[in-house]
Amino acid sequence: EAEVAQSPRYKITEKSQAVAFWCDPISGHATLYWYRQILGQGPELLVQFQDESVVDDSQLPKDRFSAERLKGVDSTLKIQPAELGDSAMYLCASSSGQGLQKTQYFGPGTRLLVL
Amino acid sequence: TQLLEQSPQFLSIQEGENLTVYCNSSSVFSSLQWYRQEPGEGPVLLVTVVTGGEVKKLKRLTFQFGDARKDSSLHITAAQPGDTGLYLCAGDDGNTGKLIFGQGTTLQVKP
């Protein structure tokens, strides 16, 4: 069964350092999402891509966060500089974007700890 | 702004008990999805409900979508320790493909 891949699974960094997360969506899925999830809470959307274009980045803290999906396939989310409050789970999801196929499938996430 | 409110936020029960988790909104959604998430993992889709009044069953789990498509419930019969996890509901507004998530219900089933 096709899955969304994310790496790394865990990342520990010091504040003010740069971090990057990678996501490879399910093959053929045009829509890709990055979420941030605080422990025990629901995910919050950071950015949504349709192919290589950003559809929604209204909740992305653009002073320190950036996201790209250059070829419309895999994607990278970067934080520079990292702050203590960025400690969270970063989830990537993808969907084919059509009808019920808007269903989003999530990867295993990257757990970030900023010290 | 569309919001989904889940209740209860936390639930700790004994194995064999029944439970219901609620997901409520003042907004209409074209579909609603339920996910289960284990610690350190991503959410895994359990079910998608689309039609008002729809009821779907997945073994001991029963999902219902409200007639007005504003609310949903998840009922678990005879809970087992393996049901432990974070249960999330998420609504699709039908336009942007964006999901609005509830804050989640943390379920602990004790053996």
Coordinates of C-alpha atoms in Angstrom, one line a residue:
Chain A
E1 CA 0.0 0.0 0.0
A2 CA 1.4 3.4 -1.0
E3 CA 2.4 5.6 1.9
V4 CA 3.5 9.2 2.6
A5 CA 7.2 9.2 3.5
Q6 CA 8.8 11.7 5.9
S7 CA 12.3 12.2 7.2
P8 CA 13.9 12.5 9.6
R9 CA 11.5 10.9 12.1
Y10 CA 13.1 12.7 15.0
K11 CA 15.2 15.9 15.1
I12 CA 16.8 17.6 18.1
T13 CA 18.3 21.0 17.5
E14 CA 19.3 24.1 19.4
K15 CA 17.5 27.3 19.1
S16 CA 18.7 29.6 16.4
Q17 CA 19.8 26.7 14.3
A18 CA 18.2 25.8 10.9
V19 CA 16.2 22.6 10.4
A20 CA 14.7 21.0 7.4
F21 CA 12.1 18.3 6.9
W22 CA 11.4 16.2 3.8
C23 CA 8.2 14.7 2.5
D24 CA 7.5 12.4 -0.4
P25 CA 3.7 12.1 -1.0
I26 CA 1.8 9.1 -2.4
S27 CA 2.6 8.8 -6.1
G28 CA 0.2 10.8 -8.2
H29 CA -1.2 12.9 -5.4
A30 CA -1.2 16.5 -6.6
T31 CA -2.1 18.1 -3.3
L32 CA 0.4 18.2 -0.5
Y33 CA 0.0 19.6 3.0
W34 CA 2.3 20.5 5.9
Y35 CA 0.8 20.5 9.4
R36 CA 2.1 21.3 12.9
Q37 CA 0.7 19.4 15.8
I38 CA 1.2 20.2 19.5
L39 CA 1.2 17.1 21.7
G40 CA -2.4 16.0 22.4
Q41 CA -4.0 18.5 20.0
G42 CA -5.3 18.5 16.5
P43 CA -3.0 19.3 13.5
E44 CA -2.9 22.9 12.3
L45 CA -2.3 23.5 8.6
L46 CA 0.9 25.4 7.8
V47 CA 0.9 25.3 4.0
Q48 CA -1.0 23.6 1.1
F49 CA 0.5 22.9 -2.3
Q50 CA -1.4 22.1 -5.5
D51 CA 1.3 20.6 -7.7
E52 CA 4.2 23.1 -7.3
S53 CA 2.1 26.1 -6.4
V54 CA 1.2 27.3 -2.9
V55 CA -2.5 27.4 -2.4
D56 CA -2.7 28.4 1.2
D57 CA 0.2 29.5 3.5
S58 CA -1.8 31.9 5.6
Q59 CA -0.8 30.2 8.8
L60 CA 2.9 29.8 7.9
P61 CA 5.2 32.1 10.0
K62 CA 7.0 33.4 7.0
D63 CA 9.7 35.2 8.9
R64 CA 11.2 31.9 9.8
F65 CA 9.4 29.1 7.9
S66 CA 9.7 28.3 4.2
A67 CA 8.3 25.5 2.1
E68 CA 8.9 24.4 -1.4
R69 CA 7.7 21.7 -3.8
L70 CA 9.8 22.6 -6.8
K71 CA 8.9 19.8 -9.2
G72 CA 5.4 19.2 -7.8
V73 CA 6.4 15.9 -6.2
D74 CA 8.4 15.9 -2.9
S75 CA 8.5 18.9 -0.6
T76 CA 10.8 20.5 2.0
L77 CA 9.8 22.5 5.0
K78 CA 12.5 24.6 6.6
I79 CA 12.7 26.6 9.8
Q80 CA 15.5 29.2 10.3
P81 CA 16.1 30.1 13.0
A82 CA 14.4 27.5 15.2
E83 CA 12.8 28.7 18.4
L84 CA 11.8 26.8 21.5
G85 CA 8.1 27.2 20.7
D86 CA 8.7 25.3 17.4
S87 CA 9.0 22.0 19.3
A88 CA 6.1 19.9 17.9
M89 CA 5.3 17.1 15.5
Y90 CA 5.4 18.2 11.8
L91 CA 3.1 16.1 9.6
C92 CA 2.9 15.9 5.9
A93 CA -0.2 14.7 4.1
S94 CA -1.2 14.2 0.5
S95 CA -4.4 13.8 -1.5
S96 CA -5.4 13.3 -5.1
G97 CA -7.8 16.2 -4.7
Q98 CA -10.8 14.8 -6.5
G99 CA -14.2 14.2 -4.8
L100 CA -13.9 11.7 -1.9
Q101 CA -10.3 11.4 -3.0
K102 CA -9.8 14.7 -1.2
T103 CA -9.2 12.3 1.7
Q104 CA -5.8 13.2 3.2
Y105 CA -3.3 10.5 3.9
F106 CA -0.7 11.3 6.5
G107 CA 3.0 10.4 6.9
P108 CA 4.5 9.3 10.2
G109 CA 5.6 12.8 11.0
T110 CA 8.9 14.4 12.2
R111 CA 9.1 15.1 15.9
L112 CA 11.1 18.2 16.5
L113 CA 12.6 19.2 19.8
V114 CA 14.3 22.6 20.1
L115 CA 16.6 23.0 23.1
Chain B
T1 CA -14.1 30.8 10.8
Q2 CA -15.0 27.2 10.8
L3 CA -14.4 25.4 14.0
L4 CA -14.9 21.8 15.1
E5 CA -15.3 21.1 18.8
Q6 CA -14.6 17.6 20.1
S7 CA -15.8 16.3 23.5
P8 CA -14.7 14.9 25.7
Q9 CA -11.1 16.0 25.5
F10 CA -9.8 13.1 27.7
L11 CA -11.4 9.8 28.4
S12 CA -10.1 7.0 30.6
I13 CA -12.2 3.8 30.8
Q14 CA -11.9 0.1 31.6
E15 CA -11.7 -2.6 29.0
G16 CA -15.2 -3.7 27.9
E17 CA -16.9 -0.3 28.5
N18 CA -18.7 1.6 25.7
L19 CA -17.9 5.2 24.8
T20 CA -19.0 8.0 22.5
V21 CA -16.9 10.9 21.2
Y22 CA -18.7 13.9 19.8
C23 CA -17.6 16.4 17.1
N24 CA -19.7 19.5 16.7
S25 CA -19.7 22.6 14.6
S26 CA -21.9 25.5 13.6
S27 CA -20.7 25.1 10.0
V28 CA -21.8 22.6 7.3
F29 CA -19.1 20.3 5.9
S30 CA -19.2 18.4 2.6
S31 CA -17.6 15.4 4.4
L32 CA -16.1 14.6 7.7
Q33 CA -13.3 12.3 8.5
W34 CA -12.2 10.4 11.6
Y35 CA -8.6 9.6 12.3
R36 CA -6.9 7.7 15.0
Q37 CA -3.3 8.6 16.0
E38 CA -0.9 6.6 18.1
P39 CA 1.9 8.4 20.0
G40 CA 4.8 9.3 17.7
E41 CA 2.9 8.4 14.6
G42 CA 0.8 10.2 12.0
P43 CA -3.0 10.1 12.0
V44 CA -4.5 7.1 10.3
L45 CA -7.8 7.5 8.5
L46 CA -10.7 5.4 10.0
V47 CA -13.6 6.6 7.9
T48 CA -15.1 9.3 5.8
V49 CA -18.8 10.2 6.0
V50 CA -20.4 12.2 3.3
T51 CA -24.2 12.0 3.4
G52 CA -26.3 13.6 6.2
G53 CA -27.6 10.9 8.5
E54 CA -25.0 8.4 7.3
V55 CA -24.0 5.7 9.6
K56 CA -20.8 3.6 9.0
K57 CA -19.6 0.7 11.0
L58 CA -16.0 -0.5 11.3
K59 CA -16.0 -3.6 13.5
R60 CA -16.7 -2.2 17.0
L61 CA -16.7 1.4 15.9
T62 CA -19.8 3.2 14.7
F63 CA -19.6 6.6 13.0
Q64 CA -22.6 8.8 12.4
F65 CA -22.8 12.1 10.4
G66 CA -25.5 14.5 11.5
D67 CA -28.5 15.1 9.3
A68 CA -27.4 18.7 8.8
R69 CA -23.8 17.7 8.2
K70 CA -22.6 19.9 11.1
D71 CA -21.8 17.2 13.6
S72 CA -20.6 13.6 14.0
S73 CA -20.1 11.0 16.6
L74 CA -17.9 8.0 17.1
H75 CA -19.2 5.2 19.3
I76 CA -16.9 2.3 20.4
T77 CA -18.5 -0.8 21.8
A78 CA -16.6 -3.0 24.3
A79 CA -13.4 -0.9 24.2
Q80 CA -10.1 -2.7 24.2
P81 CA -6.6 -1.5 25.2
G82 CA -5.7 -1.5 21.5
D83 CA -8.2 1.3 21.0
T84 CA -6.1 3.6 23.1
G85 CA -5.0 6.7 21.1
L86 CA -5.9 10.2 20.0
Y87 CA -9.1 10.4 18.0
L88 CA -9.4 13.3 15.6
C89 CA -12.4 14.5 13.6
A90 CA -11.8 16.7 10.5
G91 CA -14.2 18.5 8.3
D92 CA -13.8 19.3 4.6
D93 CA -15.5 22.5 3.5
G94 CA -15.8 21.1 0.0
N95 CA -14.0 23.9 -1.7
T96 CA -10.4 24.3 -0.9
G97 CA -9.5 20.7 0.1
K98 CA -8.5 22.1 3.5
L99 CA -9.4 20.1 6.5
I100 CA -10.5 21.7 9.7
F101 CA -9.4 19.5 12.7
G102 CA -11.0 19.2 16.1
Q103 CA -8.7 19.4 19.1
G104 CA -8.8 15.6 19.5
T105 CA -10.0 13.2 22.2
T106 CA -7.3 11.2 24.0
L107 CA -8.7 7.8 24.9
Q108 CA -7.1 5.5 27.4
V109 CA -8.5 2.0 27.8
K110 CA -7.2 0.2 30.8
P111 CA -7.0 -3.6 30.9

